[in-house]
Amino acid sequence: MPIDLSQAPIILTGDRTTGPLHIGHYVGSLRSRVTLQDTHRQFLLLADLQALTDNAHDPEKVRRNVLAVALDYLAVGIDPAKTTICVQSALPALAELTTLYLNFVSVARLERNPTIKDEIRARGFGRDIPAGFLCYPVSQAADITAFRASIVPVGEDQAPLIEQTNEIVRRINNQTGRALLVEAEAVIPRIGRLPGIDGKAKMSKSQGNAIPLSATPDDIRQAVHRMYTDPNHVRASDPGTVEGNVVFTYLDAFDTDETAVAELKAQYRRGGLGDVAVKRRLDSILQELLAPIRERRAAYARDPGYVLDLLRAGTAKAKAVTQATLDEVRSGLGLFSLDGG
Ligand code: TRP
């Protein structure tokens, strides 16, 4: 019998729908979402509106990837009977809450947000930053509060967004004179961000250094082959460095036999262990991990009507939850109501 989760804490996470998910998403968040769905009320948001804030020139990409990301969720084992998957742009209450919250945040505060600051720099926006992009933390605050989420599992880079959310929560609660909205806690995963196969800090599709969850056996083999190791470790007999060596970083993330990995590291440091042997081990681990994910993904992809039905049902449920929060905020703030002034 399924356990009763009606009083369990609510979790909200989501992903911008800008491309299919990769193994960095898997270790950083997808893996824990699969576990958390057994003990929490979990909502997953396909954040297509947030994706538009820096992809307004390519809405087709954003649209196409709504289904692609949903397939990735199902492929890794997100169970739609336990987790509610919903589409951001089909939830008008989120947009309305964003509009209300925008009046409780200053432009200066948004410009000071460390996540936004970094992203503005990385994207080279300068003063030409889309207003929607500058304000996406407010939209994310709307997402989190609308679902009454108390837990938001996100990467470290997103922590300032939760802080900003909680500032908005306090301001709204202060204005309405009661604890109308719930403060949220960021839960940062133990294993931080997985580097790209080239050793660069961030794995991303646009950098071409990612292994997507849908990678073919050959894609995986080639990615592992190209993986950055220790450039000074030329012969197998040379002593090698494990720190910053992507193959070992990935073994730490994916190999469940910690003792074996520790031994390999020691041997690599001493000299006498070649890159090819370590890569072979990683290749077989990744092949084993991704084969069932790839197969499940392909099976769902053959039945887009079924996936669409799941999204319709999830979004309908999310609509009720988010609309109820909006109604409370509207009346809490004392907005005019056609039902009675
Ligand atoms: N910012 C998240 C990302 O870039 C996506 C997101 C949108 C999100 N709304 C959210 C995450 C609410 C957690 C909670 O992937």
Short mmCIF file of C-alpha atoms and ligand atoms in Angstrom, two decimals:
data_model
loop_
_atom_site.label_atom_id
_atom_site.label_comp_id
_atom_site.label_asym_id
_atom_site.label_seq_id
_atom_site.Cartn_x
_atom_site.Cartn_y
_atom_site.Cartn_z
CA MET A 1 0.00 0.00 0.00
CA PRO A 2 1.38 3.46 -0.82
CA ILE A 3 2.26 5.50 2.27
CA ASP A 4 0.12 8.53 3.06
CA LEU A 5 2.03 11.62 2.02
CA SER A 6 -0.82 14.09 2.45
CA GLN A 7 1.04 15.90 5.25
CA ALA A 8 4.58 15.40 3.92
CA PRO A 9 6.73 18.46 3.18
CA ILE A 10 6.34 19.92 -0.29
CA ILE A 11 9.27 20.01 -2.69
CA LEU A 12 9.50 22.09 -5.83
CA THR A 13 12.28 21.91 -8.34
CA GLY A 14 12.42 22.47 -12.01
CA ASP A 15 14.53 22.90 -15.08
CA ARG A 16 14.67 25.45 -17.83
CA THR A 17 13.62 23.75 -21.02
CA THR A 18 16.58 24.74 -23.15
CA GLY A 19 17.95 21.29 -23.99
CA PRO A 20 17.86 17.64 -22.99
CA LEU A 21 19.32 16.87 -19.55
CA HIS A 22 22.76 15.34 -19.05
CA ILE A 23 24.61 13.25 -16.48
CA GLY A 24 25.52 16.42 -14.56
CA HIS A 25 21.81 16.94 -13.91
CA TYR A 26 21.61 13.28 -12.96
CA VAL A 27 24.20 13.41 -10.14
CA GLY A 28 23.29 16.96 -9.12
CA SER A 29 19.55 16.55 -8.82
CA LEU A 30 17.64 13.90 -10.80
CA ARG A 31 19.00 11.02 -8.74
CA SER A 32 17.83 12.58 -5.46
CA ARG A 33 14.45 13.55 -6.91
CA VAL A 34 13.78 9.87 -7.61
CA THR A 35 14.45 9.09 -3.94
CA LEU A 36 12.59 12.10 -2.54
CA GLN A 37 9.37 11.28 -4.37
CA ASP A 38 8.79 8.40 -1.92
CA THR A 39 8.81 10.63 1.16
CA HIS A 40 7.68 14.07 -0.04
CA ARG A 41 4.99 15.74 -2.07
CA GLN A 42 7.10 16.60 -5.07
CA PHE A 43 6.35 18.97 -7.95
CA LEU A 44 8.61 19.28 -11.00
CA LEU A 45 8.28 22.41 -13.06
CA LEU A 46 9.15 22.47 -16.74
CA ALA A 47 10.33 26.08 -16.62
CA ASP A 48 9.69 27.21 -20.18
CA LEU A 49 8.90 30.81 -19.18
CA GLN A 50 12.18 31.08 -17.33
CA ALA A 51 13.92 29.55 -20.34
CA LEU A 52 12.50 32.34 -22.50
CA THR A 53 14.15 35.03 -20.38
CA ASP A 54 17.40 34.47 -22.24
CA ASN A 55 16.07 32.62 -25.30
CA ALA A 56 13.42 34.97 -26.63
CA HIS A 57 15.16 34.75 -30.02
CA ASP A 58 14.49 31.00 -30.15
CA PRO A 59 11.09 30.14 -28.65
CA GLU A 60 10.94 27.04 -30.83
CA LYS A 61 13.90 25.56 -28.94
CA VAL A 62 12.16 26.27 -25.64
CA ARG A 63 8.91 24.71 -26.85
CA ARG A 64 10.56 21.58 -28.25
CA ASN A 65 12.49 20.91 -25.07
CA VAL A 66 9.43 20.85 -22.81
CA LEU A 67 8.74 17.34 -24.02
CA ALA A 68 12.45 16.44 -24.16
CA VAL A 69 12.97 17.29 -20.48
CA ALA A 70 9.74 15.50 -19.52
CA LEU A 71 11.11 12.39 -21.28
CA ASP A 72 14.35 12.71 -19.31
CA TYR A 73 12.37 12.85 -16.04
CA LEU A 74 10.41 9.72 -16.89
CA ALA A 75 13.52 7.95 -18.18
CA VAL A 76 15.44 8.33 -14.90
CA GLY A 77 12.53 7.00 -12.88
CA ILE A 78 10.40 9.97 -11.92
CA ASP A 79 7.06 8.30 -11.30
CA PRO A 80 4.10 10.47 -12.34
CA ALA A 81 1.97 8.67 -9.74
CA LYS A 82 4.25 10.12 -7.06
CA THR A 83 5.61 13.31 -8.61
CA THR A 84 3.51 16.00 -10.27
CA ILE A 85 5.13 17.18 -13.50
CA CYS A 86 3.75 20.48 -14.81
CA VAL A 87 4.36 23.16 -17.43
CA GLN A 88 5.18 26.66 -16.19
CA SER A 89 3.64 28.63 -19.07
CA ALA A 90 0.32 26.80 -18.60
CA LEU A 91 0.03 28.09 -15.01
CA PRO A 92 -1.22 31.69 -15.20
CA ALA A 93 -1.20 32.06 -11.40
CA LEU A 94 2.61 32.01 -11.54
CA ALA A 95 2.67 34.99 -13.90
CA GLU A 96 0.16 36.90 -11.76
CA LEU A 97 2.11 36.27 -8.57
CA THR A 98 5.26 37.45 -10.34
CA THR A 99 3.52 40.71 -11.23
CA LEU A 100 2.46 41.24 -7.62
CA TYR A 101 5.87 40.34 -6.16
CA LEU A 102 7.71 42.68 -8.54
CA ASN A 103 6.40 45.54 -6.42
CA PHE A 104 8.17 44.17 -3.35
CA VAL A 105 11.67 43.99 -4.88
CA SER A 106 13.97 46.82 -5.90
CA VAL A 107 15.95 46.88 -9.14
CA ALA A 108 19.08 47.46 -7.05
CA ARG A 109 18.40 44.25 -5.11
CA LEU A 110 17.96 42.28 -8.33
CA GLU A 111 21.20 43.68 -9.74
CA ARG A 112 23.01 42.66 -6.55
CA ASN A 113 21.83 39.03 -6.74
CA PRO A 114 25.09 37.04 -7.12
CA THR A 115 23.52 34.40 -9.40
CA ILE A 116 22.16 37.08 -11.72
CA LYS A 117 25.42 39.05 -11.62
CA ASP A 118 27.40 35.96 -12.71
CA GLU A 119 24.91 35.08 -15.41
CA ILE A 120 24.82 38.62 -16.80
CA ARG A 121 28.60 38.52 -17.04
CA ALA A 122 28.68 35.01 -18.58
CA ARG A 123 26.11 35.95 -21.22
CA GLY A 124 27.71 39.32 -21.98
CA PHE A 125 24.39 41.16 -21.60
CA GLY A 126 25.75 44.45 -20.23
CA ARG A 127 22.95 47.03 -20.09
CA ASP A 128 21.06 45.18 -22.83
CA ILE A 129 19.86 42.60 -20.34
CA PRO A 130 16.24 41.61 -21.00
CA ALA A 131 14.07 42.89 -18.14
CA GLY A 132 12.56 39.43 -17.93
CA PHE A 133 15.99 37.98 -17.25
CA LEU A 134 16.82 40.48 -14.51
CA CYS A 135 13.47 39.67 -12.91
CA TYR A 136 13.51 35.88 -13.22
CA PRO A 137 14.39 35.49 -9.52
CA VAL A 138 11.00 37.06 -8.80
CA SER A 139 9.31 34.61 -11.12
CA GLN A 140 11.17 31.79 -9.39
CA ALA A 141 9.95 33.15 -6.04
CA ALA A 142 6.44 32.96 -7.47
CA ASP A 143 7.03 29.33 -8.48
CA ILE A 144 8.32 28.31 -5.07
CA THR A 145 5.72 30.11 -2.99
CA ALA A 146 2.77 29.23 -5.25
CA PHE A 147 3.39 25.54 -4.57
CA ARG A 148 3.96 26.26 -0.85
CA ALA A 149 7.27 24.44 -1.15
CA SER A 150 9.35 24.32 2.02
CA ILE A 151 12.23 22.47 0.37
CA VAL A 152 13.95 23.43 -2.87
CA PRO A 153 16.75 21.07 -3.91
CA VAL A 154 19.01 23.14 -6.16
CA GLY A 155 22.66 23.54 -7.05
CA GLU A 156 24.85 25.83 -4.99
CA ASP A 157 24.64 28.53 -7.66
CA GLN A 158 20.90 28.83 -7.03
CA ALA A 159 21.14 29.47 -3.27
CA PRO A 160 20.92 33.28 -3.68
CA LEU A 161 17.62 32.78 -5.50
CA ILE A 162 16.14 31.06 -2.46
CA GLU A 163 17.42 33.87 -0.26
CA GLN A 164 15.70 36.36 -2.50
CA THR A 165 12.52 34.27 -2.42
CA ASN A 166 12.50 34.34 1.36
CA GLU A 167 12.94 38.11 1.40
CA ILE A 168 9.83 38.38 -0.74
CA VAL A 169 8.00 35.94 1.53
CA ARG A 170 8.79 38.09 4.57
CA ARG A 171 7.71 41.29 2.84
CA ILE A 172 4.41 39.82 1.70
CA ASN A 173 3.75 38.30 5.11
CA ASN A 174 4.63 41.61 6.72
CA GLN A 175 2.30 43.51 4.40
CA THR A 176 -0.58 41.10 4.88
CA GLY A 177 0.02 40.84 8.61
CA ARG A 178 0.07 37.06 8.75
CA ALA A 179 2.19 34.04 7.77
CA LEU A 180 0.53 33.68 4.42
CA LEU A 181 3.55 32.40 2.49
CA VAL A 182 6.02 29.72 3.53
CA GLU A 183 9.76 30.30 3.67
CA ALA A 184 11.76 27.74 1.72
CA GLU A 185 15.00 25.99 2.44
CA ALA A 186 17.58 25.33 -0.26
CA VAL A 187 18.90 21.79 -0.08
CA ILE A 188 22.28 21.71 -1.80
CA PRO A 189 23.33 18.27 -3.07
CA ARG A 190 26.36 16.66 -1.45
CA ILE A 191 28.06 16.07 -4.78
CA GLY A 192 28.47 19.49 -6.28
CA ARG A 193 28.58 20.34 -9.90
CA LEU A 194 30.04 17.76 -12.26
CA PRO A 195 32.71 19.28 -14.53
CA GLY A 196 32.48 18.91 -18.29
CA ILE A 197 34.44 16.12 -20.00
CA ASP A 198 37.04 18.79 -20.94
CA GLY A 199 37.63 19.60 -17.26
CA LYS A 200 35.89 22.98 -17.48
CA ALA A 201 33.91 23.86 -14.38
CA LYS A 202 30.49 23.51 -15.90
CA MET A 203 29.00 20.71 -17.95
CA SER A 204 26.71 22.25 -20.51
CA LYS A 205 25.23 21.32 -23.82
CA SER A 206 26.22 24.65 -25.35
CA GLN A 207 29.88 24.04 -24.41
CA GLY A 208 29.84 20.65 -26.14
CA ASN A 209 31.32 19.05 -23.02
CA ALA A 210 28.24 17.22 -21.75
CA ILE A 211 27.10 13.60 -21.87
CA PRO A 212 23.32 13.71 -22.42
CA LEU A 213 21.13 11.10 -20.74
CA SER A 214 20.11 9.97 -24.22
CA ALA A 215 23.74 9.40 -25.37
CA THR A 216 24.26 6.29 -27.51
CA PRO A 217 26.81 3.65 -26.46
CA ASP A 218 29.15 5.11 -29.06
CA ASP A 219 28.64 8.70 -27.82
CA ILE A 220 29.54 7.53 -24.33
CA ARG A 221 32.64 5.66 -25.49
CA GLN A 222 33.89 8.67 -27.45
CA ALA A 223 33.18 11.10 -24.61
CA VAL A 224 35.15 8.95 -22.16
CA HIS A 225 37.95 8.61 -24.71
CA ARG A 226 38.20 12.41 -25.07
CA MET A 227 37.98 13.02 -21.34
CA TYR A 228 40.52 15.34 -19.71
CA THR A 229 42.96 13.52 -17.41
CA ASP A 230 46.41 14.57 -16.23
CA PRO A 231 48.35 16.06 -19.17
CA ASN A 232 51.66 15.17 -17.45
CA HIS A 233 50.72 11.52 -17.09
CA VAL A 234 52.18 10.38 -20.39
CA ARG A 235 53.26 6.78 -19.79
CA ALA A 236 51.33 4.35 -17.62
CA SER A 237 54.40 4.09 -15.37
CA ASP A 238 54.43 7.87 -14.66
CA PRO A 239 52.97 9.05 -11.35
CA GLY A 240 49.69 10.84 -12.07
CA THR A 241 47.46 13.45 -10.47
CA VAL A 242 43.93 12.58 -9.41
CA GLU A 243 42.75 16.11 -8.49
CA GLY A 244 41.10 17.81 -11.44
CA ASN A 245 41.34 14.55 -13.39
CA VAL A 246 37.86 14.25 -14.84
CA VAL A 247 37.91 10.46 -15.07
CA PHE A 248 38.45 10.18 -11.31
CA THR A 249 35.91 12.92 -10.57
CA TYR A 250 33.35 10.90 -12.51
CA LEU A 251 34.34 7.66 -10.78
CA ASP A 252 33.74 9.43 -7.45
CA ALA A 253 30.28 10.41 -8.67
CA PHE A 254 29.20 7.15 -10.34
CA ASP A 255 31.28 4.21 -9.10
CA THR A 256 29.57 2.63 -6.09
CA ASP A 257 32.69 0.65 -5.11
CA GLU A 258 34.50 3.33 -3.10
CA THR A 259 37.26 0.99 -1.95
CA ALA A 260 38.13 0.04 -5.50
CA VAL A 261 38.21 3.71 -6.52
CA ALA A 262 40.49 4.56 -3.59
CA GLU A 263 42.86 1.77 -4.64
CA LEU A 264 42.87 2.94 -8.25
CA LYS A 265 43.67 6.47 -7.12
CA ALA A 266 46.58 5.27 -5.00
CA GLN A 267 47.95 3.20 -7.87
CA TYR A 268 47.54 6.11 -10.30
CA ARG A 269 49.41 8.45 -7.95
CA ARG A 270 52.24 5.97 -7.49
CA GLY A 271 52.51 5.29 -11.21
CA GLY A 272 51.76 2.06 -12.99
CA LEU A 273 48.15 2.67 -13.96
CA GLY A 274 47.37 3.91 -17.44
CA ASP A 275 44.57 6.27 -18.45
CA VAL A 276 43.17 3.63 -20.78
CA ALA A 277 42.49 1.19 -17.94
CA VAL A 278 40.75 3.80 -15.76
CA LYS A 279 38.73 5.02 -18.71
CA ARG A 280 37.66 1.48 -19.50
CA ARG A 281 36.24 1.12 -15.99
CA LEU A 282 34.38 4.45 -16.23
CA ASP A 283 33.05 3.58 -19.68
CA SER A 284 31.52 0.35 -18.47
CA ILE A 285 29.95 2.07 -15.44
CA LEU A 286 28.41 4.82 -17.59
CA GLN A 287 27.22 2.30 -20.19
CA GLU A 288 25.50 0.32 -17.47
CA LEU A 289 23.94 3.41 -15.90
CA LEU A 290 22.67 4.94 -19.13
CA ALA A 291 21.45 1.87 -21.03
CA PRO A 292 18.17 1.45 -19.10
CA ILE A 293 17.63 5.23 -19.03
CA ARG A 294 18.10 5.43 -22.80
CA GLU A 295 15.74 2.52 -23.39
CA ARG A 296 13.00 3.89 -21.16
CA ARG A 297 13.39 7.30 -22.78
CA ALA A 298 13.01 5.81 -26.25
CA ALA A 299 9.90 3.88 -25.19
CA TYR A 300 8.21 7.05 -23.87
CA ALA A 301 9.33 8.98 -26.96
CA ARG A 302 7.41 6.52 -29.12
CA ASP A 303 4.24 7.47 -27.24
CA PRO A 304 4.16 11.29 -27.06
CA GLY A 305 0.36 11.23 -26.61
CA TYR A 306 0.80 9.40 -23.33
CA VAL A 307 3.44 11.85 -22.12
CA LEU A 308 1.22 14.77 -23.10
CA ASP A 309 -1.63 13.24 -21.08
CA LEU A 310 0.68 13.03 -18.06
CA LEU A 311 1.62 16.69 -18.46
CA ARG A 312 -2.03 17.68 -18.80
CA ALA A 313 -2.97 15.85 -15.61
CA GLY A 314 0.04 17.19 -13.68
CA THR A 315 -0.56 20.74 -14.86
CA ALA A 316 -4.26 20.56 -13.93
CA LYS A 317 -3.32 19.56 -10.39
CA ALA A 318 -0.67 22.30 -10.22
CA LYS A 319 -3.20 24.82 -11.49
CA ALA A 320 -5.46 24.21 -8.52
CA VAL A 321 -2.61 24.51 -6.01
CA THR A 322 -1.09 27.66 -7.51
CA GLN A 323 -4.44 29.39 -8.06
CA ALA A 324 -5.34 28.84 -4.39
CA THR A 325 -2.12 30.59 -3.33
CA LEU A 326 -2.75 33.45 -5.74
CA ASP A 327 -6.28 33.91 -4.35
CA GLU A 328 -4.88 34.14 -0.83
CA VAL A 329 -2.21 36.65 -1.80
CA ARG A 330 -4.74 38.78 -3.69
CA SER A 331 -7.11 38.92 -0.77
CA GLY A 332 -4.25 39.22 1.74
CA LEU A 333 -3.03 42.32 -0.07
CA GLY A 334 -6.59 43.57 -0.31
CA LEU A 335 -6.87 43.85 -4.07
CA PHE A 336 -10.18 44.93 -5.52
CA SER A 337 -12.55 42.02 -6.06
CA LEU A 338 -15.45 42.01 -8.52
CA ASP A 339 -17.19 39.67 -6.07
CA GLY A 340 -17.64 42.44 -3.55
CA GLY A 341 -15.29 45.38 -4.04
N1 TRP B 1 16.29 28.04 -12.08
C1 TRP B 1 16.11 26.64 -12.34
C2 TRP B 1 17.14 26.21 -13.40
O1 TRP B 1 17.81 27.04 -13.96
C3 TRP B 1 14.74 26.28 -12.86
C4 TRP B 1 13.61 26.68 -11.96
C5 TRP B 1 12.54 27.45 -12.30
C6 TRP B 1 13.41 26.29 -10.61
N2 TRP B 1 11.69 27.59 -11.27
C7 TRP B 1 12.17 26.88 -10.22
C8 TRP B 1 14.14 25.52 -9.70
C9 TRP B 1 11.71 26.73 -8.92
C10 TRP B 1 13.64 25.37 -8.40
C11 TRP B 1 12.44 25.97 -8.02
O2 TRP B 1 17.26 25.05 -13.69
#
